[in-house]
Amino acid sequence: MSEEKKSFQETNRENRDRWDLLKFDTQLMRAGEDPYLETSHSLRIPLYATKSYTYSSLSEFLQSHYFYSRTENPTLYALDNKLATLHGGERAISVGSGMGAIHLACSSVLQKRVERIRPNKIKKLLPQSNPNDIPSIVIHNNQYTGVYRLITKIYPQMGIDFKIVNLCDLAEVKKVVDENTKLILLESPTNPKIDIVDIKACADIIHEVGGKCIVDNTFASPALQKPLKFGADLVVESLTKYINGHGDCLGGVIIGTKTEIQNIRYFWLETQGQVLSPFNAWLILRGIRTLGLRMSRHSSNAMEIAEFLEQHPKVIKVVYPGLKSHPNHEIAKKQMLDFGGMIGFELESGEVSNEFIELLKLIKVGVSLGDTTSLLEYTTLMTGIDLASWEKKSMGISNSHFRFSVGLEDPKDLINDLEQALNQI
Ligand SMILES: Cc1ncc(COP(=O)(O)O)c(C=O)c1O
């Protein structure tokens, strides 16, 4: 194969050892990008807006790493290789949304029978489990509601069982994990209540029964937390949030071993089709360059605001991993480099929530998180909109709970806005 015809993915693998030696902020700029600069002299990654690829001979077709853009695209490979490097994983696969990533990752882990789809792509088969097992997933008692719905309302229809526990209580986790538990699917920090789950402890518990641990790292991003280091088997993230950081597109990613990611790419993604568009991959590649800078400023802004909220008489509870009052502050210190931009807080009563929102002049209210711009969410009506009241109660979502995604504005302006609104309710 001539140098020009070598796929970007192949060249990327050769560069991987070099990228691994770089510091995180340099990886953000360079990992995944060298082959593009070498072959096209372009300063930036080209946007490959193509559905398929052409060949001048059958042998060229057979050797090519590009077949159809549902499974491979050079712009997406740049993003995949950057994200794999940032997390210290063997491979990554970026897909259409965070939810898409979570479903694909769970599908691969729970898969009972591995078929040899395109055997040249999947060299090693995953272990086969007993087809009569009823697999079961363990999740936390307050986890992103999209995930809660997937696990508790959709998977049971496919014969997959679930258990909901407080993953912060390791004795409880040990009690519910048995030989049918194939997976612990956890978030840390959690959405919406900003709990901190001990990743290593949960990974150790599930590994003892031969299951796997998937960590949704959306709230931390690889700038603050790298779950593979703590024993996670797969990491998933919503690229929609901090990784892209600019609020202009959706995306998701899964990071893990070569075998698992190839299985996801050529077995699950090829069939289920939650593809990331090359344009969105290009936007995310642009956004990710400042991830290190942004996460550091998100964290310092959030710390200042959490301290302000904690002393305000109208606020009865503040949950931020950087505060000493957070019940798992010590675990956050152990597994995170900084504490991120997400704060949970509660007002005196639910009745004043609407008034509080209407009084805000600068801070915008809406769903989602992780942007340059602050976003305040009224949890019970936004993330919690599809939940029955008993479900909200069991998750501890009260009608006075807010989730605040602290942006990159000057923290003084954010505090002034919160203060004037709180003082008037
Ligand atoms: C923790 C977490 N994981 C996953 C998702 C889903 O991501 P997406 O909106 O990109 O599908 C979200 C969305 O809010 C989230 O907060």
Tab-separated table of C-alpha atoms and ligand atoms in Angstrom:
chain	number	residue	atom	x	y	z
A	1	MET	CA	0.000	0.000	0.000
A	2	SER	CA	1.516	3.363	-0.938
A	3	GLU	CA	1.908	6.014	1.753
A	4	GLU	CA	-0.905	8.167	0.296
A	5	LYS	CA	-3.278	5.226	0.177
A	6	LYS	CA	-2.630	4.154	3.745
A	7	SER	CA	-5.834	4.878	5.606
A	8	PHE	CA	-5.891	7.687	8.114
A	9	GLN	CA	-6.928	5.151	10.700
A	10	GLU	CA	-3.825	3.024	10.010
A	11	THR	CA	-1.481	5.999	10.066
A	12	ASN	CA	-3.154	7.116	13.246
A	13	ARG	CA	-2.288	3.834	14.921
A	14	GLU	CA	1.348	4.345	14.037
A	15	ASN	CA	1.265	7.805	15.579
A	16	ARG	CA	-0.459	6.620	18.718
A	17	ASP	CA	2.694	5.852	20.708
A	18	ARG	CA	3.916	9.370	20.045
A	19	TRP	CA	0.640	10.999	21.091
A	20	ASP	CA	0.552	8.977	24.303
A	21	LEU	CA	3.747	10.735	25.387
A	22	LEU	CA	2.214	14.203	24.997
A	23	LYS	CA	0.532	16.142	27.794
A	24	PHE	CA	-3.266	16.404	27.776
A	25	ASP	CA	-3.526	19.921	26.282
A	26	THR	CA	-1.089	19.012	23.494
A	27	GLN	CA	-3.059	15.827	22.809
A	28	LEU	CA	-6.147	18.017	22.427
A	29	MET	CA	-4.411	19.920	19.613
A	30	ARG	CA	-2.574	17.091	17.868
A	31	ALA	CA	-3.841	13.583	18.570
A	32	GLY	CA	-5.740	12.128	15.616
A	33	GLU	CA	-4.688	14.926	13.293
A	34	ASP	CA	-1.151	14.211	12.032
A	35	PRO	CA	-2.048	12.004	9.052
A	36	TYR	CA	-4.304	14.682	7.628
A	37	LEU	CA	-1.604	17.296	7.882
A	38	GLU	CA	0.912	14.894	6.323
A	39	THR	CA	-1.209	13.875	3.342
A	40	SER	CA	-3.096	17.058	2.450
A	41	HIS	CA	-0.948	19.803	4.042
A	42	SER	CA	-4.211	21.165	5.411
A	43	LEU	CA	-3.935	22.997	8.724
A	44	ARG	CA	-7.349	21.729	9.727
A	45	ILE	CA	-9.041	18.358	9.345
A	46	PRO	CA	-10.999	18.237	6.075
A	47	LEU	CA	-14.728	17.613	6.228
A	48	TYR	CA	-15.298	14.352	4.351
A	49	ALA	CA	-18.919	14.760	3.310
A	50	THR	CA	-19.227	11.442	1.546
A	51	LYS	CA	-21.481	8.429	1.881
A	52	SER	CA	-19.178	5.908	0.199
A	53	TYR	CA	-15.732	5.378	-1.347
A	54	THR	CA	-14.537	4.225	-4.769
A	55	TYR	CA	-11.726	1.930	-5.917
A	56	SER	CA	-9.841	1.269	-9.121
A	57	SER	CA	-9.608	-2.505	-8.585
A	58	LEU	CA	-11.128	-5.213	-6.455
A	59	SER	CA	-7.869	-5.706	-4.615
A	60	GLU	CA	-7.879	-2.004	-3.743
A	61	PHE	CA	-11.450	-2.397	-2.475
A	62	LEU	CA	-10.457	-5.385	-0.363
A	63	GLN	CA	-7.506	-3.531	1.141
A	64	SER	CA	-9.361	-0.310	1.772
A	65	HIS	CA	-10.424	0.744	5.238
A	66	TYR	CA	-13.297	2.722	3.794
A	67	PHE	CA	-16.450	1.027	2.687
A	68	TYR	CA	-19.510	3.035	3.699
A	69	SER	CA	-19.872	6.067	5.979
A	70	ARG	CA	-22.214	4.255	8.347
A	71	THR	CA	-19.112	2.567	9.751
A	72	GLU	CA	-16.083	4.527	8.590
A	73	ASN	CA	-15.313	8.096	7.608
A	74	PRO	CA	-11.940	9.899	7.763
A	75	THR	CA	-13.285	12.944	9.640
A	76	LEU	CA	-14.865	10.679	12.259
A	77	TYR	CA	-11.668	8.635	12.552
A	78	ALA	CA	-9.757	11.779	13.516
A	79	LEU	CA	-12.226	12.391	16.337
A	80	ASP	CA	-12.207	8.710	17.373
A	81	ASN	CA	-8.432	8.626	17.593
A	82	LYS	CA	-8.268	11.894	19.514
A	83	LEU	CA	-10.830	10.677	22.059
A	84	ALA	CA	-9.150	7.263	22.447
A	85	THR	CA	-5.844	9.017	23.151
A	86	LEU	CA	-7.380	11.490	25.611
A	87	HIS	CA	-8.896	8.638	27.630
A	88	GLY	CA	-5.917	6.284	27.315
A	89	GLY	CA	-8.113	3.675	25.577
A	90	GLU	CA	-7.178	1.408	22.680
A	91	ARG	CA	-9.979	2.577	20.382
A	92	ALA	CA	-12.989	4.893	20.316
A	93	ILE	CA	-16.070	5.180	18.176
A	94	SER	CA	-18.052	8.367	17.870
A	95	VAL	CA	-21.771	8.076	17.151
A	96	GLY	CA	-24.866	10.248	16.684
A	97	SER	CA	-25.684	11.083	20.326
A	98	GLY	CA	-24.833	10.264	23.920
A	99	MET	CA	-27.910	8.052	24.192
A	100	GLY	CA	-26.841	6.247	21.010
A	101	ALA	CA	-23.427	5.615	22.571
A	102	ILE	CA	-24.958	4.243	25.786
A	103	HIS	CA	-27.318	1.899	23.944
A	104	LEU	CA	-24.546	0.600	21.660
A	105	ALA	CA	-22.162	0.074	24.577
A	106	CYS	CA	-24.805	-1.821	26.581
A	107	SER	CA	-25.782	-3.877	23.516
A	108	SER	CA	-22.207	-5.007	23.005
A	109	VAL	CA	-21.646	-5.906	26.658
A	110	LEU	CA	-24.962	-7.783	26.952
A	111	GLN	CA	-24.611	-9.563	23.612
A	112	LYS	CA	-25.128	-13.290	24.024
A	113	ARG	CA	-23.859	-14.610	20.738
A	114	VAL	CA	-21.136	-12.953	18.745
A	115	GLU	CA	-21.453	-13.439	15.031
A	116	ARG	CA	-18.486	-13.120	12.788
A	117	ILE	CA	-19.627	-10.082	10.903
A	118	ARG	CA	-16.848	-9.118	8.501
A	119	PRO	CA	-14.296	-11.466	10.082
A	120	ASN	CA	-11.350	-9.458	8.795
A	121	LYS	CA	-12.522	-6.643	11.083
A	122	ILE	CA	-13.257	-8.709	14.211
A	123	LYS	CA	-10.226	-10.875	14.775
A	124	LYS	CA	-11.010	-12.110	18.268
A	125	LEU	CA	-14.430	-13.172	19.432
A	126	LEU	CA	-15.826	-11.984	22.714
A	127	PRO	CA	-16.582	-14.662	25.326
A	128	GLN	CA	-19.835	-16.444	24.762
A	129	SER	CA	-22.348	-16.431	27.600
A	130	ASN	CA	-25.060	-18.973	28.295
A	131	PRO	CA	-28.024	-18.164	26.010
A	132	ASN	CA	-30.440	-19.130	28.841
A	133	ASP	CA	-29.145	-16.490	31.274
A	134	ILE	CA	-31.396	-13.540	31.996
A	135	PRO	CA	-28.843	-10.770	32.044
A	136	SER	CA	-29.261	-7.982	34.517
A	137	ILE	CA	-27.961	-4.406	34.705
A	138	VAL	CA	-27.353	-2.416	37.877
A	139	ILE	CA	-27.849	1.350	37.782
A	140	HIS	CA	-27.786	4.168	40.341
A	141	ASN	CA	-30.932	5.523	41.970
A	142	ASN	CA	-30.474	8.904	40.319
A	143	GLN	CA	-29.020	8.639	36.906
A	144	TYR	CA	-29.758	10.540	33.665
A	145	THR	CA	-33.472	9.991	32.973
A	146	GLY	CA	-32.840	8.930	29.357
A	147	VAL	CA	-30.685	6.088	30.668
A	148	TYR	CA	-33.223	5.283	33.391
A	149	ARG	CA	-35.938	4.971	30.687
A	150	LEU	CA	-33.735	2.805	28.447
A	151	ILE	CA	-32.872	0.392	31.246
A	152	THR	CA	-36.227	0.260	33.058
A	153	LYS	CA	-38.762	0.647	30.221
A	154	ILE	CA	-37.123	-0.603	27.015
A	155	TYR	CA	-34.591	-3.289	27.958
A	156	PRO	CA	-37.075	-5.348	30.034
A	157	GLN	CA	-39.091	-5.776	26.809
A	158	MET	CA	-35.989	-7.408	25.341
A	159	GLY	CA	-35.574	-9.794	28.268
A	160	ILE	CA	-32.978	-7.775	30.150
A	161	ASP	CA	-33.513	-7.333	33.862
A	162	PHE	CA	-32.385	-4.395	36.025
A	163	LYS	CA	-31.716	-3.425	39.612
A	164	ILE	CA	-31.668	0.106	40.945
A	165	VAL	CA	-29.479	0.782	43.968
A	166	ASN	CA	-27.616	3.561	45.654
A	167	LEU	CA	-24.225	3.022	44.016
A	168	CYS	CA	-22.667	5.262	46.682
A	169	ASP	CA	-23.485	2.557	49.235
A	170	LEU	CA	-20.999	-0.182	48.362
A	171	ALA	CA	-22.472	-2.690	50.813
A	172	GLU	CA	-25.799	-2.356	48.972
A	173	VAL	CA	-24.037	-2.793	45.618
A	174	LYS	CA	-22.356	-6.002	46.808
A	175	LYS	CA	-25.745	-7.322	47.958
A	176	VAL	CA	-27.463	-6.915	44.567
A	177	VAL	CA	-24.653	-8.047	42.282
A	178	ASP	CA	-24.877	-11.758	41.456
A	179	GLU	CA	-23.824	-14.135	38.670
A	180	ASN	CA	-26.560	-12.789	36.356
A	181	THR	CA	-25.345	-9.217	36.712
A	182	LYS	CA	-23.518	-8.524	33.483
A	183	LEU	CA	-23.126	-4.818	33.856
A	184	ILE	CA	-22.897	-1.877	36.230
A	185	LEU	CA	-23.738	1.252	34.267
A	186	LEU	CA	-22.764	4.275	36.301
A	187	GLU	CA	-22.314	8.025	36.001
A	188	SER	CA	-20.052	10.190	38.116
A	189	PRO	CA	-20.868	12.980	38.811
A	190	THR	CA	-24.485	11.930	38.349
A	191	ASN	CA	-27.281	13.739	36.565
A	192	PRO	CA	-29.192	15.481	38.091
A	193	LYS	CA	-28.159	15.253	41.754
A	194	ILE	CA	-24.360	15.452	41.353
A	195	ASP	CA	-23.608	12.333	43.414
A	196	ILE	CA	-20.084	10.984	43.214
A	197	VAL	CA	-19.772	7.230	42.662
A	198	ASP	CA	-16.538	5.381	43.466
A	199	ILE	CA	-15.600	4.041	40.022
A	200	LYS	CA	-12.839	1.691	41.144
A	201	ALA	CA	-14.907	0.143	43.928
A	202	CYS	CA	-17.861	-0.522	41.581
A	203	ALA	CA	-15.577	-1.896	38.839
A	204	ASP	CA	-13.953	-4.264	41.368
A	205	ILE	CA	-17.346	-5.536	42.567
A	206	ILE	CA	-18.687	-6.287	39.073
A	207	HIS	CA	-15.404	-7.839	37.906
A	208	GLU	CA	-15.635	-10.368	40.720
A	209	VAL	CA	-18.699	-11.916	39.047
A	210	GLY	CA	-17.270	-11.599	35.530
A	211	GLY	CA	-19.419	-8.600	34.532
A	212	LYS	CA	-18.403	-5.271	33.080
A	213	CYS	CA	-18.483	-1.662	34.172
A	214	ILE	CA	-19.521	1.145	31.825
A	215	VAL	CA	-18.907	4.683	33.055
A	216	ASP	CA	-20.789	7.654	31.623
A	217	ASN	CA	-18.179	10.385	31.969
A	218	THR	CA	-20.299	13.197	30.490
A	219	PHE	CA	-20.193	15.531	33.522
A	220	ALA	CA	-16.428	15.266	33.982
A	221	SER	CA	-14.950	14.845	30.460
A	222	PRO	CA	-11.447	13.338	30.064
A	223	ALA	CA	-9.965	16.662	31.170
A	224	LEU	CA	-11.090	15.891	34.744
A	225	GLN	CA	-11.590	12.130	34.948
A	226	LYS	CA	-10.354	9.071	33.039
A	227	PRO	CA	-12.452	6.093	34.180
A	228	LEU	CA	-10.368	3.461	32.313
A	229	LYS	CA	-7.604	4.192	34.848
A	230	PHE	CA	-9.977	3.140	37.638
A	231	GLY	CA	-10.992	-0.161	36.053
A	232	ALA	CA	-13.942	0.814	33.815
A	233	ASP	CA	-14.262	-1.493	30.806
A	234	LEU	CA	-15.951	1.062	28.577
A	235	VAL	CA	-16.377	4.811	28.838
A	236	VAL	CA	-19.289	6.608	27.196
A	237	GLU	CA	-19.759	10.348	26.872
A	238	SER	CA	-22.282	12.676	25.388
A	239	LEU	CA	-20.120	14.770	23.038
A	240	THR	CA	-23.078	17.170	22.964
A	241	LYS	CA	-21.940	18.537	26.313
A	242	TYR	CA	-18.432	19.545	27.471
A	243	ILE	CA	-16.440	17.839	24.706
A	244	ASN	CA	-17.969	19.956	21.957
A	245	GLY	CA	-18.763	22.657	24.472
A	246	HIS	CA	-20.411	25.105	22.089
A	247	GLY	CA	-23.998	23.856	22.117
A	248	ASP	CA	-24.315	23.555	18.339
A	249	CYS	CA	-24.631	19.812	17.721
A	250	LEU	CA	-25.189	16.372	19.262
A	251	GLY	CA	-22.789	13.450	19.430
A	252	GLY	CA	-21.661	10.547	21.578
A	253	VAL	CA	-18.582	8.363	21.981
A	254	ILE	CA	-17.580	4.959	23.361
A	255	ILE	CA	-13.977	4.240	24.358
A	256	GLY	CA	-12.605	0.785	25.136
A	257	THR	CA	-10.569	-2.131	23.860
A	258	LYS	CA	-9.980	-2.722	20.159
A	259	THR	CA	-12.102	-5.901	20.243
A	260	GLU	CA	-15.066	-4.281	21.939
A	261	ILE	CA	-15.002	-1.136	19.772
A	262	GLN	CA	-14.688	-3.141	16.555
A	263	ASN	CA	-17.606	-5.270	17.654
A	264	ILE	CA	-19.604	-2.091	18.249
A	265	ARG	CA	-18.582	-0.584	14.911
A	266	TYR	CA	-19.063	-3.577	12.616
A	267	PHE	CA	-21.805	-5.505	14.395
A	268	TRP	CA	-23.957	-2.987	16.246
A	269	LEU	CA	-23.461	0.422	14.618
A	270	GLU	CA	-23.474	-1.016	11.119
A	271	THR	CA	-26.869	-2.576	11.876
A	272	GLN	CA	-28.477	-0.007	14.143
A	273	GLY	CA	-27.178	3.096	12.387
A	274	GLN	CA	-26.778	5.789	15.080
A	275	VAL	CA	-24.210	7.516	12.894
A	276	LEU	CA	-22.535	10.838	13.670
A	277	SER	CA	-22.615	13.153	10.660
A	278	PRO	CA	-19.160	14.203	9.380
A	279	PHE	CA	-20.178	17.849	9.805
A	280	ASN	CA	-20.957	17.306	13.483
A	281	ALA	CA	-17.653	15.441	13.902
A	282	TRP	CA	-15.905	18.432	12.332
A	283	LEU	CA	-17.670	20.853	14.694
A	284	ILE	CA	-16.755	18.684	17.685
A	285	LEU	CA	-13.120	18.538	16.520
A	286	ARG	CA	-13.165	22.321	16.491
A	287	GLY	CA	-14.808	22.597	19.904
A	288	ILE	CA	-12.629	20.032	21.674
A	289	ARG	CA	-9.392	22.006	21.235
A	290	THR	CA	-10.230	24.263	24.187
A	291	LEU	CA	-11.559	21.487	26.455
A	292	GLY	CA	-8.690	21.757	28.971
A	293	LEU	CA	-9.024	25.528	29.292
A	294	ARG	CA	-12.797	25.384	29.468
A	295	MET	CA	-12.967	22.664	32.130
A	296	SER	CA	-10.566	24.537	34.327
A	297	ARG	CA	-12.642	27.751	34.080
A	298	HIS	CA	-15.953	25.839	34.453
A	299	SER	CA	-14.536	24.341	37.650
A	300	SER	CA	-13.265	27.591	39.187
A	301	ASN	CA	-16.494	29.431	38.307
A	302	ALA	CA	-18.625	26.628	39.750
A	303	MET	CA	-16.591	26.554	42.972
A	304	GLU	CA	-17.106	30.291	43.484
A	305	ILE	CA	-20.830	30.019	42.790
A	306	ALA	CA	-21.287	26.927	44.972
A	307	GLU	CA	-19.627	28.777	47.874
A	308	PHE	CA	-21.920	31.763	47.298
A	309	LEU	CA	-25.054	29.569	47.186
A	310	GLU	CA	-24.004	27.639	50.285
A	311	GLN	CA	-24.061	30.795	52.431
A	312	HIS	CA	-27.297	32.246	50.985
A	313	PRO	CA	-30.250	31.940	53.429
A	314	LYS	CA	-32.787	31.215	50.649
A	315	VAL	CA	-30.834	28.139	49.504
A	316	ILE	CA	-31.367	25.112	51.716
A	317	LYS	CA	-28.991	22.668	50.017
A	318	VAL	CA	-26.022	22.879	47.656
A	319	VAL	CA	-24.377	19.812	46.132
A	320	TYR	CA	-21.018	20.387	44.449
A	321	PRO	CA	-18.166	17.837	44.584
A	322	GLY	CA	-15.636	20.573	45.366
A	323	LEU	CA	-17.390	21.561	48.600
A	324	LYS	CA	-16.225	19.864	51.789
A	325	SER	CA	-19.918	19.380	52.594
A	326	HIS	CA	-20.349	16.998	49.615
A	327	PRO	CA	-20.745	13.507	51.122
A	328	ASN	CA	-18.241	12.022	48.643
A	329	HIS	CA	-15.844	14.969	48.414
A	330	GLU	CA	-12.899	12.675	49.274
A	331	ILE	CA	-13.766	10.203	46.480
A	332	ALA	CA	-14.116	13.112	44.038
A	333	LYS	CA	-10.633	14.270	45.054
A	334	LYS	CA	-9.290	10.775	44.433
A	335	GLN	CA	-10.743	10.242	40.954
A	336	MET	CA	-11.133	13.784	39.531
A	337	LEU	CA	-8.501	16.397	38.711
A	338	ASP	CA	-10.983	19.198	39.410
A	339	PHE	CA	-14.677	19.258	40.269
A	340	GLY	CA	-16.367	20.415	37.068
A	341	GLY	CA	-19.111	22.866	36.214
A	342	MET	CA	-22.274	21.178	37.544
A	343	ILE	CA	-24.016	22.251	40.744
A	344	GLY	CA	-27.262	20.991	42.288
A	345	PHE	CA	-29.185	23.226	44.682
A	346	GLU	CA	-32.560	23.473	46.362
A	347	LEU	CA	-34.627	26.490	47.336
A	348	GLU	CA	-36.722	26.757	50.467
A	349	SER	CA	-39.837	25.588	48.647
A	350	GLY	CA	-41.079	24.625	45.192
A	351	GLU	CA	-43.638	27.450	45.195
A	352	VAL	CA	-40.999	30.118	44.608
A	353	SER	CA	-39.287	28.271	41.731
A	354	ASN	CA	-41.159	30.002	38.930
A	355	GLU	CA	-40.744	33.416	40.545
A	356	PHE	CA	-36.993	32.769	40.914
A	357	ILE	CA	-36.719	31.842	37.205
A	358	GLU	CA	-38.644	34.928	36.113
A	359	LEU	CA	-36.423	37.184	38.202
A	360	LEU	CA	-33.191	36.016	36.547
A	361	LYS	CA	-31.906	38.572	34.060
A	362	LEU	CA	-28.701	37.025	32.719
A	363	ILE	CA	-28.892	33.291	33.364
A	364	LYS	CA	-30.850	31.303	30.777
A	365	VAL	CA	-33.156	28.475	31.768
A	366	GLY	CA	-33.309	25.309	29.664
A	367	VAL	CA	-32.300	21.675	29.305
A	368	SER	CA	-28.817	20.315	28.588
A	369	LEU	CA	-25.451	21.405	29.956
A	370	GLY	CA	-21.757	21.772	29.334
A	371	ASP	CA	-21.766	24.848	27.116
A	372	THR	CA	-19.762	28.041	27.251
A	373	THR	CA	-23.047	29.701	28.255
A	374	SER	CA	-24.597	28.967	31.662
A	375	LEU	CA	-27.835	26.978	31.659
A	376	LEU	CA	-30.099	26.532	34.643
A	377	GLU	CA	-32.492	23.606	34.662
A	378	TYR	CA	-35.600	23.256	36.807
A	379	THR	CA	-35.202	19.530	37.299
A	380	THR	CA	-38.711	18.287	38.012
A	381	LEU	CA	-40.167	19.835	34.837
A	382	MET	CA	-37.177	19.458	32.541
A	383	THR	CA	-34.970	16.348	32.947
A	384	GLY	CA	-37.754	14.893	35.098
A	385	ILE	CA	-40.660	15.662	32.765
A	386	ASP	CA	-41.353	12.026	31.777
A	387	LEU	CA	-41.116	10.649	35.308
A	388	ALA	CA	-44.111	9.737	37.453
A	389	SER	CA	-44.204	11.471	40.822
A	390	TRP	CA	-43.305	8.207	42.631
A	391	GLU	CA	-40.246	7.897	40.398
A	392	LYS	CA	-39.142	11.452	41.161
A	393	LYS	CA	-39.652	10.739	44.843
A	394	SER	CA	-37.545	7.579	44.712
A	395	MET	CA	-34.795	9.504	42.895
A	396	GLY	CA	-34.977	12.335	45.411
A	397	ILE	CA	-35.975	14.963	42.817
A	398	SER	CA	-37.966	17.575	44.707
A	399	ASN	CA	-39.949	20.425	43.154
A	400	SER	CA	-37.436	22.919	44.496
A	401	HIS	CA	-34.363	21.295	42.884
A	402	PHE	CA	-32.277	23.124	40.273
A	403	ARG	CA	-29.317	21.836	38.267
A	404	PHE	CA	-26.933	24.573	37.247
A	405	SER	CA	-24.465	24.164	34.381
A	406	VAL	CA	-22.037	26.967	35.132
A	407	GLY	CA	-20.676	28.546	31.960
A	408	LEU	CA	-17.636	30.647	31.180
A	409	GLU	CA	-19.119	34.066	31.935
A	410	ASP	CA	-17.480	36.165	34.627
A	411	PRO	CA	-18.565	34.456	37.865
A	412	LYS	CA	-19.257	37.858	39.480
A	413	ASP	CA	-21.983	38.549	36.907
A	414	LEU	CA	-23.528	35.119	37.515
A	415	ILE	CA	-23.435	35.612	41.292
A	416	ASN	CA	-24.958	39.100	40.990
A	417	ASP	CA	-27.805	37.691	38.916
A	418	LEU	CA	-28.463	34.798	41.314
A	419	GLU	CA	-28.228	37.108	44.317
A	420	GLN	CA	-30.682	39.718	43.058
A	421	ALA	CA	-33.201	36.965	42.160
A	422	LEU	CA	-32.773	35.072	45.450
A	423	ASN	CA	-33.105	38.282	47.485
A	424	GLN	CA	-36.497	39.008	45.926
A	425	ILE	CA	-38.215	35.635	46.430
B	1	LIG	C1	-25.075	12.123	31.909
B	1	LIG	C2	-25.685	12.078	30.540
B	1	LIG	N1	-25.445	11.020	29.754
B	1	LIG	C3	-25.986	10.941	28.521
B	1	LIG	C4	-26.787	11.921	28.012
B	1	LIG	C5	-27.378	11.794	26.642
B	1	LIG	O1	-26.643	12.545	25.726
B	1	LIG	P1	-27.270	13.081	24.341
B	1	LIG	O2	-28.196	14.184	24.683
B	1	LIG	O3	-26.071	13.511	23.563
B	1	LIG	O4	-27.974	11.914	23.715
B	1	LIG	C6	-27.076	13.049	28.795
B	1	LIG	C7	-27.942	14.117	28.300
B	1	LIG	O5	-28.275	15.049	28.994
B	1	LIG	C8	-26.503	13.122	30.097
B	1	LIG	O6	-26.726	14.164	30.913
